[in-house]
XYZ file of N, CA and C in Angstrom:
630
model
N -13.437 -24.088 2.622
C -14.316 -22.602 3.564
C -14.349 -22.280 1.502
N -15.071 -21.264 1.339
C -13.755 -20.440 0.037
C -13.962 -18.857 0.999
N -12.570 -18.748 0.390
C -12.556 -17.173 1.384
C -12.209 -15.989 -0.076
N -12.753 -14.717 0.512
C -12.456 -13.329 -0.530
C -11.178 -12.807 0.343
N -9.891 -12.582 -0.353
C -8.323 -12.390 -0.184
C -8.591 -10.831 -0.614
N -9.013 -9.502 -0.216
C -8.680 -8.449 -0.393
C -7.371 -7.949 -1.197
N -7.090 -7.887 -1.880
C -5.425 -6.625 -1.994
C -6.346 -4.892 -2.756
N -5.682 -4.702 -1.932
C -5.624 -2.995 -1.915
C -4.543 -2.577 -3.202
N -4.778 -1.679 -3.301
C -3.771 -0.315 -4.071
C -3.136 -0.310 -4.438
N -2.248 -0.233 -2.909
C -0.899 0.503 -2.936
C -0.309 -1.791 -1.611
N -0.596 -2.662 -2.509
C -0.743 -4.493 -1.944
C -0.299 -4.424 -3.275
N 0.253 -4.442 -4.418
C 0.628 -4.845 -5.585
C 1.632 -5.648 -5.551
N 2.113 -6.995 -4.621
C 3.137 -7.445 -4.266
C 2.482 -8.871 -4.151
N 3.172 -10.076 -5.785
C 2.854 -10.953 -5.061
C 3.549 -11.885 -4.146
N 4.081 -11.529 -3.185
C 4.440 -12.418 -1.568
C 3.869 -11.550 -0.518
N 2.450 -10.475 -0.880
C 1.795 -10.361 0.609
C 1.498 -11.177 1.243
N 1.089 -11.244 2.202
C 0.672 -11.622 3.250
C 0.281 -12.545 2.883
N -1.666 -12.150 3.261
C -3.175 -12.712 2.866
C -2.952 -13.813 1.240
N -1.551 -13.192 0.274
C -1.672 -14.404 -0.801
C -1.522 -15.745 -0.952
N -0.077 -15.222 0.433
C 0.559 -16.267 0.806
C -0.406 -17.231 1.832
N -0.843 -16.662 3.327
C -1.981 -17.870 3.307
C -3.479 -17.973 2.047
N -3.538 -17.518 1.396
C -4.423 -18.472 0.707
C -4.414 -19.527 -0.481
N -5.366 -20.392 -0.500
C -5.474 -20.972 -1.317
C -5.769 -20.955 -2.849
N -5.353 -21.181 -3.543
C -4.229 -20.394 -5.447
C -5.505 -21.704 -5.636
N -5.794 -22.304 -5.148
C -7.176 -23.718 -5.698
C -8.427 -23.590 -5.296
N -8.717 -22.490 -4.237
C -9.983 -22.454 -3.833
C -10.134 -21.297 -3.722
N -9.552 -19.968 -2.900
C -10.131 -18.970 -2.737
C -10.168 -17.779 -3.223
N -10.778 -16.612 -3.283
C -10.843 -15.492 -4.955
C -10.499 -14.449 -4.200
N -9.957 -14.040 -5.376
C -8.750 -12.194 -5.096
C -10.145 -11.671 -5.588
N -10.092 -10.568 -4.565
C -10.932 -9.046 -4.978
C -10.023 -7.897 -5.286
N -10.728 -7.286 -5.976
C -9.547 -5.729 -6.452
C -10.638 -5.268 -6.720
N -10.889 -3.860 -6.272
C -11.625 -2.856 -6.595
C -11.548 -2.152 -6.762
N -12.068 -0.921 -7.597
C -11.567 0.499 -7.765
C -12.872 0.888 -7.114
N -12.140 1.914 -5.959
C -13.549 2.322 -5.272
C -13.502 4.120 -5.510
N -14.613 4.774 -5.077
C -14.592 5.912 -5.487
C -14.606 6.356 -4.280
N -14.522 5.843 -2.406
C -14.685 6.658 -1.347
C -12.362 6.125 -1.057
N -12.379 5.639 -2.325
C -10.637 5.826 -2.155
C -10.316 6.757 -3.058
N -11.206 6.983 -3.700
C -10.259 8.216 -4.176
C -10.400 10.076 -4.643
N -11.600 9.804 -2.950
C -12.326 11.326 -2.907
C -12.073 11.366 -1.041
N -12.035 10.500 -1.039
C -12.231 11.162 0.882
C -11.449 12.422 1.530
N -9.924 12.665 0.651
C -9.003 13.485 0.617
C -9.077 13.538 -1.223
N -8.670 15.472 -1.383
C -8.239 15.480 -2.624
C -7.287 14.363 -3.285
N -7.089 14.135 -4.614
C -5.974 13.615 -5.409
C -5.952 13.731 -6.356
N -4.804 14.234 -6.724
C -4.249 14.238 -8.191
C -4.588 13.386 -9.086
N -5.271 13.450 -10.434
C -5.825 12.674 -11.287
C -3.829 11.380 -11.760
N -3.030 12.276 -11.424
C -2.406 11.351 -12.365
C -1.703 10.105 -11.100
N -2.140 10.819 -10.184
C -2.041 9.851 -9.500
C -3.021 8.448 -8.700
N -4.279 8.809 -9.320
C -4.958 7.851 -9.238
C -5.284 6.656 -10.652
N -4.715 7.920 -11.466
C -4.417 6.888 -12.959
C -3.244 5.769 -12.276
N -2.369 6.031 -12.002
C -1.408 4.996 -11.795
C -1.863 4.074 -11.262
N -2.118 4.127 -9.899
C -3.013 3.565 -8.711
C -3.550 2.468 -9.758
N -4.665 2.847 -10.619
C -5.627 2.457 -11.045
C -4.899 1.129 -12.014
N -4.443 1.538 -12.633
C -3.704 1.092 -13.995
C -2.471 -0.074 -13.070
N -1.920 0.703 -12.544
C -0.913 -1.051 -11.530
C -1.878 -1.828 -11.224
N -2.967 -1.316 -10.310
C -4.327 -2.275 -9.703
C -4.668 -3.280 -11.307
N -4.882 -2.789 -12.059
C -5.271 -4.915 -13.903
C -3.589 -4.860 -14.034
N -3.305 -3.659 -13.974
C -1.897 -5.280 -14.831
C -1.431 -6.004 -13.022
N -1.586 -5.764 -12.326
C -1.265 -6.837 -11.006
C -2.587 -7.187 -11.119
N -3.784 -7.752 -11.437
C -4.428 -8.289 -11.350
C -4.233 -9.572 -12.403
N -4.044 -9.203 -13.789
C -3.520 -9.653 -14.860
C -2.465 -10.441 -14.383
N -1.109 -10.090 -13.945
C -0.218 -11.134 -13.631
C -0.778 -11.809 -12.153
N -1.667 -11.854 -11.416
C -2.713 -13.148 -10.878
C -2.559 -14.287 -11.336
N -3.855 -13.457 -12.126
C -4.978 -14.654 -13.419
C -3.318 -15.535 -14.108
N -2.761 -14.357 -14.326
C -1.472 -15.163 -15.256
C -1.142 -16.662 -14.219
N -1.296 -16.509 -12.803
C -0.330 -17.290 -12.203
C -1.440 -18.466 -11.462
N -2.508 -18.518 -11.771
C -3.198 -19.149 -11.502
C -4.719 -19.014 -10.678
N -4.680 -17.368 -10.268
C -5.468 -16.643 -9.301
C -6.421 -16.940 -10.085
N -7.890 -16.921 -9.108
C -9.311 -15.992 -9.510
C -9.521 -15.076 -8.776
N -9.816 -13.882 -10.046
C -9.672 -12.722 -9.339
C -11.222 -12.181 -10.025
N -11.413 -11.951 -8.699
C -12.754 -10.741 -9.203
C -12.623 -9.237 -9.318
N -12.469 -9.058 -10.189
C -12.143 -7.240 -10.969
C -13.587 -6.323 -10.753
N -13.296 -5.503 -10.190
C -14.187 -4.043 -10.384
C -13.625 -3.043 -10.415
N -14.257 -2.700 -11.881
C -13.589 -1.437 -12.287
C -14.349 -0.216 -11.809
N -13.946 0.975 -11.620
C -14.771 2.587 -11.046
C -14.929 2.764 -11.973
N -15.830 2.364 -13.626
C -17.074 2.700 -13.769
C -18.205 1.282 -13.480
N -18.393 0.375 -13.573
C -19.097 -0.702 -13.194
C -20.171 -0.076 -12.721
N -21.015 -0.268 -13.565
C -22.508 0.364 -12.778
C -22.904 -0.185 -11.127
N -22.800 -1.355 -11.354
C -23.093 -1.472 -9.274
C -22.450 -2.000 -9.259
N -21.041 -1.107 -8.875
C -20.008 -0.357 -7.542
C -20.626 0.109 -7.137
N -20.363 -0.486 -5.967
C -21.360 0.212 -4.644
C -20.495 1.880 -4.358
N -18.537 1.518 -3.787
C -18.300 3.059 -4.290
C -17.758 3.164 -2.686
N -17.474 1.853 -2.348
C -16.736 1.832 -1.537
C -16.302 0.218 -1.089
N -15.290 0.130 -0.625
C -15.085 -1.598 -0.254
C -14.926 -2.053 0.620
N -16.256 -1.991 1.294
C -17.145 -3.128 2.298
C -17.946 -2.617 1.715
N -18.389 -1.836 0.832
C -19.959 -2.473 0.014
C -19.113 -3.884 -1.047
N -18.223 -3.867 -1.333
C -17.732 -4.549 -2.791
C -17.083 -5.818 -1.851
N -16.390 -5.736 -0.952
C -16.443 -7.702 -0.228
C -17.677 -7.927 0.177
N -18.960 -7.027 0.407
C -20.582 -8.362 0.531
C -20.569 -8.619 -0.576
N -20.172 -7.608 -1.339
C -21.259 -7.619 -2.998
C -19.809 -8.775 -3.502
N -19.048 -9.217 -3.030
C -18.121 -9.849 -4.150
C -18.734 -11.728 -3.009
N -18.453 -11.243 -1.812
C -18.962 -12.850 -0.652
C -19.777 -13.605 -1.135
N -20.988 -12.394 -1.349
C -22.339 -13.230 -1.638
C -22.520 -13.637 -3.520
N -21.392 -13.166 -3.983
C -21.383 -13.761 -5.665
C -20.114 -14.746 -5.325
N -19.981 -14.761 -5.102
C -19.326 -16.548 -4.691
C -18.992 -17.313 -3.852
N -19.709 -16.770 -2.763
C -20.445 -17.815 -1.612
C -19.112 -17.904 -0.483
N -18.395 -17.117 -0.444
C -17.664 -16.796 0.298
C -18.039 -16.581 1.636
N -17.845 -17.083 2.471
C -17.969 -17.234 3.983
C -16.730 -16.375 4.655
N -15.383 -16.066 3.968
C -14.287 -15.303 4.884
C -13.786 -14.675 4.248
N -13.061 -13.250 4.138
C -12.251 -11.996 4.258
C -11.016 -12.129 4.904
N -10.177 -12.085 4.024
C -8.429 -12.711 3.737
C -7.967 -11.469 3.651
N -7.203 -10.388 4.313
C -6.430 -9.306 4.257
C -5.185 -9.276 4.903
N -4.240 -8.152 4.460
C -3.109 -7.603 4.414
C -3.839 -6.594 5.638
N -3.013 -5.933 6.618
C -3.069 -4.623 7.104
C -3.673 -3.644 6.492
N -4.337 -2.977 6.546
C -3.855 -1.738 5.376
C -2.911 -0.988 5.722
N -2.181 0.418 5.354
C -1.026 1.086 5.591
C -1.788 2.056 6.213
N -3.056 2.834 5.590
C -3.903 3.983 6.726
C -4.723 3.200 7.858
N -4.849 4.139 8.971
C -5.106 4.178 10.338
C -7.023 4.307 9.871
N -6.945 5.197 9.060
C -8.847 5.197 8.117
C -9.133 3.959 7.823
N -8.096 3.122 8.146
C -9.265 2.197 6.998
C -8.968 0.877 8.039
N -7.544 1.036 8.532
C -7.536 0.024 9.478
C -8.808 0.272 9.980
N -9.190 0.872 10.739
C -10.366 1.324 11.901
C -11.243 0.031 10.852
N -11.628 0.749 9.896
C -12.847 0.129 9.238
C -13.248 -1.202 9.026
N -11.661 -1.365 8.937
C -11.879 -2.927 8.590
C -11.918 -3.959 9.450
N -11.464 -3.538 10.612
C -11.383 -4.167 11.601
C -13.061 -4.277 12.279
N -13.719 -4.496 11.187
C -14.960 -3.765 12.150
C -16.071 -5.042 11.112
N -15.380 -4.625 9.292
C -15.931 -6.220 9.627
C -15.985 -7.644 9.982
N -17.555 -8.394 9.378
C -17.329 -9.617 10.313
C -16.998 -10.455 9.998
N -15.780 -12.198 10.067
C -15.368 -12.762 9.549
C -14.825 -12.299 8.758
N -13.670 -11.229 9.076
C -12.525 -10.914 8.342
C -10.928 -11.141 9.304
N -9.967 -11.483 8.059
C -8.602 -11.938 9.347
C -7.586 -10.890 8.243
N -7.435 -10.235 9.660
C -5.786 -9.148 9.167
C -4.598 -9.568 9.707
N -4.050 -9.614 8.454
C -2.089 -10.176 8.899
C -1.719 -9.270 8.183
N -0.784 -9.113 9.032
C 0.543 -8.647 8.893
C 1.518 -8.005 7.937
N 1.690 -6.810 7.851
C 2.041 -6.681 6.398
C 3.732 -6.625 6.484
N 3.850 -7.566 6.243
C 5.145 -7.860 6.677
C 6.113 -7.023 5.689
N 6.062 -6.145 5.022
C 6.729 -5.846 3.694
C 7.660 -5.268 4.397
N 7.836 -4.464 4.923
C 8.127 -3.173 6.033
C 8.950 -3.830 7.296
N 10.432 -2.764 6.919
C 11.904 -3.283 8.600
C 10.336 -2.807 9.579
N 9.929 -2.184 9.526
C 9.471 -1.420 11.085
C 8.015 -2.235 11.241
N 7.092 -2.184 11.865
C 5.630 -2.768 11.948
C 4.912 -1.838 13.322
N 3.511 -2.033 13.175
C 2.686 -0.847 13.776
C 3.270 -1.069 15.628
N 3.208 -2.582 15.377
C 3.384 -3.412 17.176
C 4.273 -2.501 17.230
N 5.701 -3.010 16.899
C 7.003 -2.552 17.773
C 7.018 -0.872 17.343
N 6.320 -0.432 16.745
C 6.385 1.320 17.002
C 5.839 1.601 18.295
N 4.533 1.148 17.943
C 3.728 1.233 19.839
C 4.423 1.227 20.666
N 5.198 -0.187 20.188
C 5.969 -0.028 21.853
C 7.338 0.673 21.772
N 7.371 1.163 21.213
C 9.106 2.163 20.865
C 7.772 3.685 21.851
N 7.241 3.882 21.625
C 6.076 5.182 21.697
C 5.987 5.651 22.752
N 6.200 4.124 23.457
C 4.667 4.191 24.575
C 5.253 5.080 25.276
N 5.878 5.061 26.456
C 6.240 5.795 27.559
C 7.191 7.448 26.538
N 7.501 6.733 26.005
C 8.201 8.413 25.711
C 7.128 9.847 25.437
N 7.892 11.112 26.288
C 6.788 12.333 26.142
C 6.717 12.852 24.854
N 7.744 12.254 23.842
C 7.778 12.919 22.293
C 8.482 12.577 21.517
N 7.861 12.349 20.314
C 8.125 11.323 19.356
C 8.951 12.689 18.129
N 10.327 11.760 18.361
C 10.843 12.125 17.162
C 11.860 11.647 15.967
N 11.066 11.745 14.839
C 11.370 10.451 13.937
C 13.141 10.436 14.160
N 14.024 11.290 14.409
C 15.101 10.984 14.198
C 15.737 10.046 14.890
N 15.018 9.509 16.211
C 14.965 8.294 17.402
C 14.823 7.717 16.592
N 13.863 7.522 15.732
C 12.762 5.887 15.119
C 13.800 5.426 14.523
N 15.127 6.669 13.358
C 15.880 5.352 12.088
C 17.026 5.445 13.085
N 16.914 5.784 14.803
C 18.748 5.437 14.950
C 17.837 4.024 15.884
N 17.055 4.251 16.112
C 16.157 2.579 16.283
C 16.630 1.452 15.388
N 16.230 2.200 14.438
C 15.853 1.156 13.327
C 17.033 0.679 12.528
N 18.104 1.334 12.571
C 19.726 1.040 11.879
C 20.241 0.510 13.178
N 20.330 0.651 13.722
C 20.432 -0.191 15.415
C 20.400 -2.183 14.916
N 18.894 -1.505 14.620
C 18.368 -2.917 14.379
C 18.383 -3.920 13.199
N 18.830 -2.809 12.413
C 18.951 -3.705 10.970
C 20.487 -3.697 10.995
N 21.261 -3.110 11.358
C 23.120 -2.545 11.023
C 22.497 -1.758 9.425
N 21.547 -1.178 9.109
C 22.051 -0.586 7.479
C 22.005 1.241 8.268
N 23.139 1.809 7.274
C 24.188 2.671 7.440
C 24.554 2.648 8.981
N 25.656 1.266 9.668
C 26.281 1.187 10.426
C 27.133 0.578 10.907
N 27.873 1.540 11.308
C 29.604 0.028 10.944
C 30.341 0.121 12.068
N 29.552 -1.642 12.272
C 28.974 -1.925 13.801
C 28.167 -1.377 14.585
N 28.892 -0.232 15.900
C 27.324 -0.032 16.646
C 27.798 1.201 16.616
N 28.561 1.375 15.581
C 28.867 2.990 15.345
C 27.670 3.779 13.974
N 27.338 4.679 13.754
C 26.298 5.091 12.550
C 27.513 5.157 11.323
N 27.129 4.885 10.259
C 28.536 5.016 9.118
C 28.041 6.618 9.209
N 30.097 7.091 8.640
C 30.740 8.002 8.635
C 30.651 9.072 10.046
N 30.327 8.216 11.163
C 30.871 8.919 12.698
C 29.669 9.738 12.980
N 28.577 10.245 11.563
C 27.449 10.894 12.666
C 26.158 10.344 12.451
N 24.802 10.853 12.820
C 23.396 10.000 12.625
C 23.075 10.697 12.100
N 23.411 11.885 10.999
C 22.667 11.977 9.533
C 23.357 13.477 9.873
N 23.486 14.082 8.515
C 24.564 14.952 7.646
C 23.677 16.517 7.351
N 21.921 16.817 8.262
C 21.719 17.348 7.733
C 21.542 18.479 7.871
N 23.108 19.097 8.290
C 23.041 21.137 8.779
C 24.343 21.062 7.430
N 24.927 19.824 6.210
C 24.904 19.312 5.270
C 24.489 19.691 4.684
N 23.501 18.652 4.479
C 22.257 19.182 3.275
C 21.959 20.045 2.718
N 21.561 20.589 3.943
C 21.053 21.866 3.340
C 21.508 23.278 2.561
N 23.087 23.118 3.165
C 23.673 23.414 1.596
C 23.359 23.573 0.581
N 23.542 25.137 -0.226
C 23.005 25.018 -1.948
C 23.722 23.208 -2.550
N 23.616 23.321 -3.457
C 24.104 22.029 -4.557
C 25.488 23.007 -5.689
N 26.611 22.275 -5.249
C 28.072 23.100 -5.981
C 27.787 23.644 -7.378
N 27.085 24.165 -7.892
C 27.113 24.345 -9.645
C 26.082 23.290 -9.995
N 25.556 23.626 -11.472
C 25.265 22.807 -12.089
C 25.039 20.924 -11.966
N 24.098 20.005 -11.335
C 24.298 18.888 -10.860
C 24.219 17.870 -12.321
N 23.956 17.957 -13.602
C 23.753 17.330 -14.903
C 23.124 16.239 -14.951
N 22.028 16.848 -13.396
C 20.545 15.188 -13.693
C 20.182 14.951 -14.639
N 19.830 13.492 -15.465
C 19.110 13.270 -16.197
C 17.879 13.768 -16.466
N 17.245 13.544 -17.499
C 15.545 13.576 -17.440
C 14.578 13.005 -17.405
N 14.275 12.760 -16.634
C 12.323 11.838 -16.218
C 13.294 10.730 -17.348
N 12.622 9.773 -17.273
C 12.135 8.306 -17.747
C 10.688 8.724 -18.050
N 11.145 8.792 -19.454
C 8.944 9.187 -19.673
C 8.117 7.390 -20.924
N 7.194 6.555 -20.123
C 6.843 6.267 -21.048
C 5.297 6.051 -21.879
N 5.289 5.055 -22.568
C 4.176 5.718 -23.286
C 3.129 5.055 -22.849
N 1.757 5.494 -22.819
C 0.976 4.664 -22.114
C 0.318 3.242 -22.737
N 0.410 2.389 -22.173
C -0.429 1.091 -22.829
C -1.837 1.219 -22.939
N -2.889 0.618 -23.226
C -3.851 0.307 -23.665
C -4.629 0.298 -22.124
N -4.230 -0.362 -21.780
C -5.159 -0.699 -19.941
C -5.103 0.487 -19.272
N -3.670 2.096 -19.321
C -3.337 2.603 -19.076
C -4.426 3.670 -19.215
N -4.250 4.374 -20.342
C -5.486 4.763 -21.829
C -6.145 4.305 -21.227
N -7.073 3.305 -20.426
C -8.515 3.098 -20.396
C -8.213 3.532 -19.454
N -7.657 3.895 -18.123
C -8.081 4.667 -16.990
C -8.017 5.921 -17.596
N -7.168 6.753 -17.702
C -7.035 7.656 -18.229
C -8.304 8.196 -18.842
N -8.960 7.608 -19.390
C -10.635 7.805 -19.864
C -11.842 7.509 -18.682
N -11.722 6.558 -18.277
C -12.639 6.330 -17.060
C -12.005 7.528 -15.605
N -11.110 8.105 -15.709
C -11.705 9.399 -14.902
C -11.333 10.520 -15.538
N -11.559 10.611 -16.874
C -11.605 12.309 -17.584
C -10.529 12.508 -17.668
N -9.320 12.165 -17.602
C -8.393 13.030 -18.695
C -7.792 13.286 -19.578
N -8.173 11.532 -20.298
C -8.489 11.936 -21.872
C -9.934 11.883 -22.176
N -10.234 11.748 -23.629
C -11.126 11.096 -24.182
C -10.439 10.295 -25.168
């Protein structure tokens, strides 16, 4: 049974759960640049360029690693403009009968993808916390404060902990961090890189350069 493996723009990780569960010799990876993911809220063009260029580079890495990748660009005349539409078109192109994907990080997309037929959503295990654990923690609380969740995660992982106590003897140093910096910090200039051909093509496609 051939499956379509959808990889989203913020899931560009070779060890992604959906890729680990896929059959490199038989399944097809779908990556799609769609208008709805750039317009559902206002996005800066530089952010769009960053995501699309990263997607194209990752697609090339997957192909080099032996994956069959079906990549749909933003300017493809047949582009439906939505992830659901591109999944349906790709399944029809390749005769895929099932969709395999890692859970998206946005609730908006989670609700949409949960309604897709013949789709398996795998947990995104790239993070220390998962949504089910957070839901369990939050279930009986009258109020949600990120500070309390941070403490839970530090106890769970041992990060920034000294035994069962917070590193430095305090859970946070917010009060100190509000003070102005003591004189010039001598920060280095941000790194800058000349855009390669892939990135330049993306910049042209979204209208930031000619």
